[in-house]
């Protein structure tokens, strides 16, 4: 049984670990570049390495959670986060800097949503759907909370001192992870030797393929929009200040949609949630094409994209509960997530090329096509397995 204490601890954990890892380079990137004399592309390259490491380690970590639960895995992640932050702060060359981000990549896979989702699924089985949605509410506020904290710490201690403070904050998440129960869903049939999930049957192979495509393409869009959303809006002719303001509405759409899912989510199956969320993506990018001419279109772009992306984050954790045995959640999902980490690492660079050679509108048309593909996958999944 998943208790309220477990949900609160994991929710607070997600707020912190996302803020000090995934959003770290966004707040300190320019200062790191200025201190070391590196280009921003080199600095952000560390984050791309972390995403690649997340993909490479995903199957192993998924099996570890399936076998031993979230407590030891996520606690180890807290330690790895602290070590990685210290490494970033003290690195004197690119080799040391990239090595520190490789450690952070392992730490992120040990602590971020996918680890927390697997931990909850192991404890609650099919009953983990609502807790998974609940912990994303706090996790979604990570950049809102930690970007200002990071700026304040950097102004006081310098960026290196701020990242060292992040290491201390990482250690403070250890009690949150130690609070994760060791209990296992009583009807789970996972093998106690930690062996990989069994081969998929034909119907499950279709479900797994569609799920993997949805997660992979959603991660691709999320990474691309995180890097280029403001730039795309300014490239379309919107003023810099207005572009920043419109882009912040993405977070409002995301949090509002997640809150709605927490309140009314019992009325929707994970398959229906994924379908509805996917429908918002192509709509948002189509509206984005008219952002410069119609202000409401730009606002709709940010709100609808945020809502769709926020709900698909929840679906990423709950769809496997509807499609597969809870006993193989950790190992199976760990394997299926590998392409999403790899594709998200290359998305900012790929979009930069599209924008440079074809323009900002072309980037939105590409996003529309990707969003339509996600919608098609969700529709097939709903029709076939709903």
Tab-separated table of C-alpha atoms in Angstrom:
chain	number	residue	atom	x	y	z
A	1	UNK	CA	0.000	0.000	0.000
A	2	UNK	CA	1.263	3.457	-0.946
A	3	UNK	CA	0.839	5.831	1.995
A	4	UNK	CA	0.471	9.590	1.979
A	5	UNK	CA	3.894	9.859	3.619
A	6	UNK	CA	5.478	8.000	0.703
A	7	UNK	CA	3.795	10.305	-1.815
A	8	UNK	CA	4.888	13.441	0.063
A	9	UNK	CA	8.476	12.231	0.409
A	10	UNK	CA	8.745	11.295	-3.256
A	11	UNK	CA	7.035	14.512	-4.332
A	12	UNK	CA	9.526	16.613	-2.345
A	13	UNK	CA	12.351	14.471	-3.667
A	14	UNK	CA	11.291	15.104	-7.271
A	15	UNK	CA	11.060	18.845	-6.663
A	16	UNK	CA	14.650	18.869	-5.403
A	17	UNK	CA	16.408	16.373	-7.662
A	18	UNK	CA	14.987	17.844	-10.869
A	19	UNK	CA	15.952	21.326	-9.714
A	20	UNK	CA	19.583	20.519	-8.845
A	21	UNK	CA	20.297	18.220	-11.799
A	22	UNK	CA	18.167	18.556	-14.948
A	23	UNK	CA	17.736	22.330	-14.595
A	24	UNK	CA	21.245	23.020	-13.309
A	25	UNK	CA	22.913	23.961	-16.585
A	26	UNK	CA	20.015	26.254	-17.459
A	27	UNK	CA	20.795	28.528	-14.514
A	28	UNK	CA	24.611	28.278	-14.403
A	29	UNK	CA	25.521	27.575	-18.048
A	30	UNK	CA	26.577	31.074	-19.077
A	31	UNK	CA	28.598	31.582	-15.881
A	32	UNK	CA	30.365	28.242	-16.347
A	33	UNK	CA	31.240	29.224	-19.917
A	34	UNK	CA	32.546	32.624	-18.831
A	35	UNK	CA	34.666	31.187	-16.004
A	36	UNK	CA	36.366	28.510	-18.086
A	37	UNK	CA	36.376	30.276	-21.441
A	38	UNK	CA	34.326	27.506	-23.051
A	39	UNK	CA	31.578	27.933	-25.613
A	40	UNK	CA	28.005	27.401	-24.494
A	41	UNK	CA	27.794	24.387	-26.798
A	42	UNK	CA	30.634	22.756	-24.848
A	43	UNK	CA	28.946	23.569	-21.561
A	44	UNK	CA	25.598	22.158	-22.668
A	45	UNK	CA	27.428	19.165	-24.085
A	46	UNK	CA	27.815	17.966	-20.516
A	47	UNK	CA	24.046	17.771	-20.176
A	48	UNK	CA	23.796	15.825	-23.449
A	49	UNK	CA	26.333	13.347	-22.065
A	50	UNK	CA	24.202	12.961	-18.951
A	51	UNK	CA	21.134	12.145	-21.054
A	52	UNK	CA	23.086	9.557	-23.042
A	53	UNK	CA	24.342	7.959	-19.823
A	54	UNK	CA	20.761	7.852	-18.555
A	55	UNK	CA	19.823	5.842	-21.619
A	56	UNK	CA	22.744	3.453	-21.354
A	57	UNK	CA	22.101	2.722	-17.676
A	58	UNK	CA	18.302	2.631	-17.879
A	59	UNK	CA	17.789	-1.150	-18.262
A	60	UNK	CA	20.189	-1.975	-15.429
A	61	UNK	CA	18.628	0.546	-13.052
A	62	UNK	CA	15.118	-0.568	-13.975
A	63	UNK	CA	15.995	-4.141	-13.030
A	64	UNK	CA	17.628	-2.957	-9.801
A	65	UNK	CA	14.428	-1.194	-8.717
A	66	UNK	CA	12.350	-4.207	-9.697
A	67	UNK	CA	14.556	-6.468	-7.583
A	68	UNK	CA	15.406	-4.341	-4.548
A	69	UNK	CA	12.887	-1.513	-4.580
A	70	UNK	CA	13.272	2.234	-4.732
A	71	UNK	CA	14.840	2.782	-1.309
A	72	UNK	CA	18.422	1.581	-2.005
A	73	UNK	CA	18.451	2.751	-5.623
A	74	UNK	CA	17.197	6.278	-5.010
A	75	UNK	CA	19.328	6.668	-1.881
A	76	UNK	CA	22.374	5.766	-3.962
A	77	UNK	CA	21.140	8.356	-6.436
A	78	UNK	CA	21.243	11.059	-3.755
A	79	UNK	CA	24.900	10.256	-3.106
A	80	UNK	CA	25.688	10.219	-6.813
A	81	UNK	CA	23.988	13.602	-7.242
A	82	UNK	CA	26.191	15.076	-4.528
A	83	UNK	CA	29.355	13.607	-6.098
A	84	UNK	CA	28.368	14.858	-9.549
A	85	UNK	CA	27.662	18.378	-8.297
A	86	UNK	CA	31.013	18.526	-6.527
A	87	UNK	CA	32.650	17.341	-9.751
A	88	UNK	CA	30.990	20.077	-11.824
A	89	UNK	CA	32.007	22.745	-9.310
A	90	UNK	CA	35.655	21.647	-9.072
A	91	UNK	CA	36.297	20.617	-12.705
A	92	UNK	CA	39.212	22.452	-14.278
A	93	UNK	CA	38.973	21.074	-17.819
A	94	UNK	CA	36.391	19.608	-20.169
A	95	UNK	CA	37.392	16.028	-19.384
A	96	UNK	CA	36.668	16.500	-15.683
A	97	UNK	CA	33.519	18.495	-16.449
A	98	UNK	CA	32.122	15.837	-18.763
A	99	UNK	CA	33.051	13.087	-16.302
A	100	UNK	CA	31.071	14.918	-13.621
A	101	UNK	CA	28.056	15.119	-15.930
A	102	UNK	CA	28.388	11.400	-16.662
A	103	UNK	CA	28.064	10.808	-12.909
A	104	UNK	CA	25.070	13.139	-12.859
A	105	UNK	CA	23.557	11.111	-15.703
A	106	UNK	CA	23.673	7.968	-13.565
A	107	UNK	CA	22.316	9.947	-10.612
A	108	UNK	CA	19.451	11.371	-12.646
A	109	UNK	CA	18.361	7.919	-13.815
A	110	UNK	CA	18.550	6.740	-10.190
A	111	UNK	CA	16.377	9.573	-8.856
A	112	UNK	CA	14.147	11.282	-11.444
A	113	UNK	CA	10.574	10.431	-12.432
A	114	UNK	CA	11.234	7.068	-14.051
A	115	UNK	CA	12.905	5.715	-10.913
A	116	UNK	CA	10.150	7.134	-8.698
A	117	UNK	CA	7.425	5.742	-10.980
A	118	UNK	CA	9.009	2.275	-10.907
A	119	UNK	CA	9.358	2.436	-7.122
A	120	UNK	CA	5.661	3.284	-6.751
A	121	UNK	CA	4.631	0.577	-9.217
A	122	UNK	CA	6.623	-1.994	-7.253
A	123	UNK	CA	4.845	-0.984	-4.032
A	124	UNK	CA	1.315	-0.444	-5.302
A	125	UNK	CA	0.976	-2.281	-8.617
A	126	UNK	CA	-2.124	-1.028	-10.465
A	127	UNK	CA	-2.926	1.267	-7.499
A	128	UNK	CA	0.133	3.404	-8.261
A	129	UNK	CA	-1.659	5.445	-10.951
A	130	UNK	CA	-2.895	8.235	-8.661
A	131	UNK	CA	0.340	8.527	-6.602
A	132	UNK	CA	2.343	8.777	-9.847
A	133	UNK	CA	0.222	11.758	-10.889
A	134	UNK	CA	0.505	13.340	-7.439
A	135	UNK	CA	4.297	13.343	-7.275
A	136	UNK	CA	4.520	15.097	-10.655
A	137	UNK	CA	2.778	18.144	-9.170
A	138	UNK	CA	5.802	19.077	-7.066
A	139	UNK	CA	8.307	17.852	-9.647
A	140	UNK	CA	6.765	20.190	-12.201
A	141	UNK	CA	7.665	23.182	-10.028
A	142	UNK	CA	11.392	22.352	-9.950
A	143	UNK	CA	12.542	25.033	-12.389
A	144	UNK	CA	10.171	27.602	-10.851
A	145	UNK	CA	11.723	26.997	-7.418
A	146	UNK	CA	15.353	26.236	-8.176
A	147	UNK	CA	16.134	28.738	-10.918
A	148	UNK	CA	15.577	31.642	-8.500
A	149	UNK	CA	17.403	29.744	-5.725
A	150	UNK	CA	20.312	29.070	-8.070
A	151	UNK	CA	20.510	32.711	-9.154
A	152	UNK	CA	20.451	33.869	-5.528
A	153	UNK	CA	23.142	31.399	-4.448
A	154	UNK	CA	25.332	32.309	-7.428
A	155	UNK	CA	25.023	36.022	-6.634
A	156	UNK	CA	26.087	35.301	-3.055
A	157	UNK	CA	28.684	32.538	-3.445
A	158	UNK	CA	29.477	32.418	-7.157
A	159	UNK	CA	28.267	29.611	-9.400
A	160	UNK	CA	30.801	27.132	-8.025
A	161	UNK	CA	29.702	27.809	-4.464
A	162	UNK	CA	26.088	27.471	-5.570
A	163	UNK	CA	26.715	24.070	-7.169
A	164	UNK	CA	28.516	22.936	-3.996
A	165	UNK	CA	25.385	23.982	-2.095
A	166	UNK	CA	23.425	21.839	-4.518
A	167	UNK	CA	25.622	18.910	-3.450
A	168	UNK	CA	24.578	19.510	0.144
A	169	UNK	CA	20.931	19.737	-0.892
A	170	UNK	CA	21.345	16.403	-2.703
A	171	UNK	CA	22.483	14.780	0.556
A	172	UNK	CA	19.409	16.221	2.268
A	173	UNK	CA	17.216	14.057	0.015
A	174	UNK	CA	18.626	10.854	1.546
A	175	UNK	CA	16.010	10.764	4.362
A	176	UNK	CA	13.258	11.223	1.765
A	177	UNK	CA	14.489	8.184	-0.141
A	178	UNK	CA	15.063	6.128	3.001
A	179	UNK	CA	11.375	6.637	3.764
A	180	UNK	CA	10.361	4.601	0.687
A	181	UNK	CA	8.789	1.326	1.885
A	182	UNK	CA	10.444	-1.972	1.051
A	183	UNK	CA	7.047	-3.674	0.651
A	184	UNK	CA	6.209	-5.214	-2.696
A	185	UNK	CA	2.844	-5.469	-4.418
A	186	UNK	CA	1.538	-8.833	-3.214
A	187	UNK	CA	0.377	-10.120	-6.580
A	188	UNK	CA	3.598	-9.225	-8.370
A	189	UNK	CA	5.354	-12.180	-9.942
A	190	UNK	CA	8.780	-10.751	-10.514
A	191	UNK	CA	11.627	-13.241	-10.239
A	192	UNK	CA	13.616	-12.794	-7.050
A	193	UNK	CA	16.926	-13.312	-8.842
A	194	UNK	CA	16.486	-10.037	-10.694
A	195	UNK	CA	16.536	-11.684	-14.122
A	196	UNK	CA	15.392	-9.564	-17.079
A	197	UNK	CA	11.751	-9.388	-18.052
A	198	UNK	CA	10.592	-12.306	-20.200
A	199	UNK	CA	10.308	-11.901	-23.983
A	200	UNK	CA	7.170	-10.092	-25.061
A	201	UNK	CA	4.288	-11.852	-26.763
A	202	UNK	CA	3.091	-10.464	-30.072
A	203	UNK	CA	0.300	-8.312	-28.596
A	204	UNK	CA	2.560	-7.006	-25.864
A	205	UNK	CA	5.239	-6.310	-28.441
A	206	UNK	CA	2.808	-4.021	-30.266
A	207	UNK	CA	1.877	-2.292	-26.998
A	208	UNK	CA	5.521	-1.934	-26.007
A	209	UNK	CA	6.478	-0.532	-29.417
A	210	UNK	CA	3.694	2.048	-29.373
A	211	UNK	CA	4.487	3.014	-25.779
A	212	UNK	CA	8.188	3.388	-26.608
A	213	UNK	CA	7.374	5.585	-29.622
A	214	UNK	CA	5.095	7.839	-27.581
A	215	UNK	CA	7.684	8.264	-24.829
A	216	UNK	CA	10.572	8.713	-27.270
A	217	UNK	CA	8.873	11.342	-29.425
A	218	UNK	CA	7.449	13.186	-26.415
A	219	UNK	CA	10.936	13.375	-24.890
A	220	UNK	CA	12.282	14.617	-28.234
A	221	UNK	CA	9.754	17.458	-28.312
A	222	UNK	CA	10.258	18.311	-24.641
A	223	UNK	CA	14.010	18.616	-25.034
A	224	UNK	CA	13.666	20.643	-28.227
A	225	UNK	CA	11.076	23.037	-26.807
A	226	UNK	CA	13.051	23.492	-23.584
A	227	UNK	CA	16.003	24.660	-25.664
A	228	UNK	CA	14.291	26.579	-28.490
A	229	UNK	CA	10.760	27.660	-27.561
A	230	UNK	CA	11.712	31.269	-26.777
A	231	UNK	CA	13.996	31.466	-29.819
A	232	UNK	CA	11.293	30.113	-32.132
A	233	UNK	CA	8.798	32.700	-30.923
A	234	UNK	CA	11.254	35.560	-31.393
A	235	UNK	CA	12.200	34.162	-34.797
A	236	UNK	CA	8.562	34.338	-35.838
A	237	UNK	CA	8.559	38.059	-35.053
A	238	UNK	CA	7.498	38.295	-31.413
A	239	UNK	CA	9.465	40.655	-29.168
A	240	UNK	CA	11.976	39.081	-26.795
A	241	UNK	CA	10.096	40.109	-23.653
A	242	UNK	CA	6.769	38.849	-24.955
A	243	UNK	CA	8.386	35.585	-26.099
A	244	UNK	CA	9.716	34.944	-22.602
A	245	UNK	CA	6.350	35.789	-21.056
A	246	UNK	CA	4.462	33.498	-23.444
A	247	UNK	CA	6.939	30.674	-22.849
A	248	UNK	CA	6.392	30.834	-19.089
A	249	UNK	CA	2.741	29.922	-19.714
A	250	UNK	CA	3.965	26.450	-20.659
A	251	UNK	CA	4.579	25.761	-16.974
A	252	UNK	CA	1.130	27.042	-16.033
A	253	UNK	CA	-0.482	24.765	-18.598
A	254	UNK	CA	1.571	21.834	-17.380
A	255	UNK	CA	0.808	22.293	-13.687
A	256	UNK	CA	-2.882	23.058	-14.288
A	257	UNK	CA	-3.336	19.938	-16.404
A	258	UNK	CA	-1.569	17.768	-13.841
A	259	UNK	CA	-3.726	19.184	-11.052
A	260	UNK	CA	-6.816	18.400	-13.104
A	261	UNK	CA	-5.596	14.825	-13.571
A	262	UNK	CA	-5.027	14.431	-9.833
A	263	UNK	CA	-8.560	15.688	-9.087
A	264	UNK	CA	-10.459	13.986	-11.907
A	265	UNK	CA	-8.029	11.295	-13.034
A	266	UNK	CA	-10.102	8.444	-11.634
A	267	UNK	CA	-12.559	9.080	-14.456
A	268	UNK	CA	-9.942	8.361	-17.141
A	269	UNK	CA	-7.951	5.271	-17.930
A	270	UNK	CA	-4.241	5.763	-18.726
A	271	UNK	CA	-5.021	4.960	-22.380
A	272	UNK	CA	-7.692	7.669	-22.549
A	273	UNK	CA	-5.413	10.130	-20.775
A	274	UNK	CA	-2.610	9.489	-23.276
A	275	UNK	CA	-4.979	9.950	-26.217
A	276	UNK	CA	-6.406	13.216	-24.913
A	277	UNK	CA	-2.987	14.577	-24.005
A	278	UNK	CA	-1.559	13.627	-27.393
A	279	UNK	CA	-4.344	15.499	-29.193
A	280	UNK	CA	-3.165	18.744	-27.591
A	281	UNK	CA	0.303	18.541	-29.156
A	282	UNK	CA	-0.424	19.026	-32.889
A	283	UNK	CA	-3.070	21.605	-31.963
A	284	UNK	CA	-0.510	23.598	-29.966
A	285	UNK	CA	2.099	23.648	-32.735
A	286	UNK	CA	-0.471	24.613	-35.362
A	287	UNK	CA	-1.493	27.575	-33.207
A	288	UNK	CA	2.173	28.447	-32.744
A	289	UNK	CA	2.498	29.156	-36.467
A	290	UNK	CA	0.187	32.162	-36.022
A	291	UNK	CA	1.774	33.496	-32.833
A	292	UNK	CA	3.160	36.658	-34.418
A	293	UNK	CA	-0.158	37.620	-36.022
A	294	UNK	CA	-2.556	36.667	-33.209
A	295	UNK	CA	-1.500	36.984	-29.569
A	296	UNK	CA	-4.109	34.445	-28.463
A	297	UNK	CA	-2.525	31.874	-30.783
A	298	UNK	CA	0.835	32.251	-29.037
A	299	UNK	CA	-0.804	31.938	-25.638
A	300	UNK	CA	-2.688	28.861	-26.804
A	301	UNK	CA	0.529	27.376	-28.163
A	302	UNK	CA	2.255	27.608	-24.781
A	303	UNK	CA	-0.730	26.537	-22.673
A	304	UNK	CA	-1.782	23.593	-24.838
A	305	UNK	CA	1.760	22.340	-25.303
A	306	UNK	CA	2.397	22.582	-21.560
A	307	UNK	CA	-0.840	20.757	-20.775
A	308	UNK	CA	-0.194	17.986	-23.286
A	309	UNK	CA	3.396	17.497	-22.215
A	310	UNK	CA	2.480	17.552	-18.535
A	311	UNK	CA	-0.212	14.910	-18.946
A	312	UNK	CA	2.017	12.716	-21.102
A	313	UNK	CA	4.587	12.745	-18.297
A	314	UNK	CA	1.950	11.128	-16.112
A	315	UNK	CA	0.984	8.726	-18.896
A	316	UNK	CA	4.648	7.755	-19.204
A	317	UNK	CA	4.368	6.306	-15.698
A	318	UNK	CA	0.796	4.957	-15.775
A	319	UNK	CA	0.517	3.405	-19.247
A	320	UNK	CA	2.729	0.420	-18.331
A	321	UNK	CA	0.377	-0.321	-15.422
A	322	UNK	CA	-2.470	-0.685	-17.926
A	323	UNK	CA	-0.487	-2.574	-20.563
A	324	UNK	CA	1.902	-4.889	-18.722
A	325	UNK	CA	2.226	-6.947	-15.555
A	326	UNK	CA	3.336	-4.784	-12.591
A	327	UNK	CA	5.917	-7.473	-11.815
A	328	UNK	CA	8.005	-6.514	-14.855
A	329	UNK	CA	7.471	-2.746	-14.671
A	330	UNK	CA	11.036	-1.831	-13.703
A	331	UNK	CA	12.970	-4.015	-16.133
A	332	UNK	CA	10.606	-3.665	-19.082
A	333	UNK	CA	10.139	0.098	-18.854
A	334	UNK	CA	13.870	0.467	-18.240
A	335	UNK	CA	14.525	-1.106	-21.630
A	336	UNK	CA	11.797	0.820	-23.428
A	337	UNK	CA	13.048	4.200	-22.178
A	338	UNK	CA	16.525	3.885	-23.695
A	339	UNK	CA	15.671	5.497	-27.072
A	340	UNK	CA	13.905	8.414	-25.370
A	341	UNK	CA	17.033	9.457	-23.475
A	342	UNK	CA	19.204	9.201	-26.583
A	343	UNK	CA	16.803	11.115	-28.817
A	344	UNK	CA	16.281	13.844	-26.222
A	345	UNK	CA	20.053	14.354	-26.133
A	346	UNK	CA	20.215	15.152	-29.863
A	347	UNK	CA	16.956	17.127	-30.118
A	348	UNK	CA	18.341	20.619	-29.313
A	349	UNK	CA	21.098	20.212	-31.920
A	350	UNK	CA	18.691	18.813	-34.522
A	351	UNK	CA	16.289	21.709	-34.044
A	352	UNK	CA	19.137	24.196	-34.238
A	353	UNK	CA	19.982	22.831	-37.698
A	354	UNK	CA	16.342	22.975	-38.828
A	355	UNK	CA	15.994	26.573	-37.628
A	356	UNK	CA	19.296	27.622	-39.187
A	357	UNK	CA	18.631	26.156	-42.635
A	358	UNK	CA	14.820	26.089	-42.924
A	359	UNK	CA	13.562	28.669	-40.439
A	360	UNK	CA	11.497	28.827	-37.269
A	361	UNK	CA	8.211	27.984	-38.979
A	362	UNK	CA	9.776	24.787	-40.296
A	363	UNK	CA	10.664	23.818	-36.726
A	364	UNK	CA	6.998	24.179	-35.764
A	365	UNK	CA	5.870	22.139	-38.776
A	366	UNK	CA	8.350	19.439	-37.753
A	367	UNK	CA	6.911	19.568	-34.231
A	368	UNK	CA	3.383	19.323	-35.665
A	369	UNK	CA	4.366	16.185	-37.571
A	370	UNK	CA	5.959	14.630	-34.487
A	371	UNK	CA	2.912	15.527	-32.401
A	372	UNK	CA	0.591	13.991	-35.011
A	373	UNK	CA	2.663	10.798	-34.913
A	374	UNK	CA	2.335	10.657	-31.126
A	375	UNK	CA	-1.427	11.125	-31.494
A	376	UNK	CA	-1.622	8.298	-34.041
A	377	UNK	CA	0.297	5.953	-31.727
A	378	UNK	CA	-1.958	6.837	-28.788
A	379	UNK	CA	-5.082	6.298	-30.933
A	380	UNK	CA	-3.906	2.840	-32.040
A	381	UNK	CA	-3.006	1.969	-28.459
A	382	UNK	CA	-6.427	3.075	-27.216
A	383	UNK	CA	-8.292	1.231	-29.983
A	384	UNK	CA	-6.305	-1.969	-29.628
A	385	UNK	CA	-5.912	-2.249	-25.858
A	386	UNK	CA	-8.563	0.055	-24.405
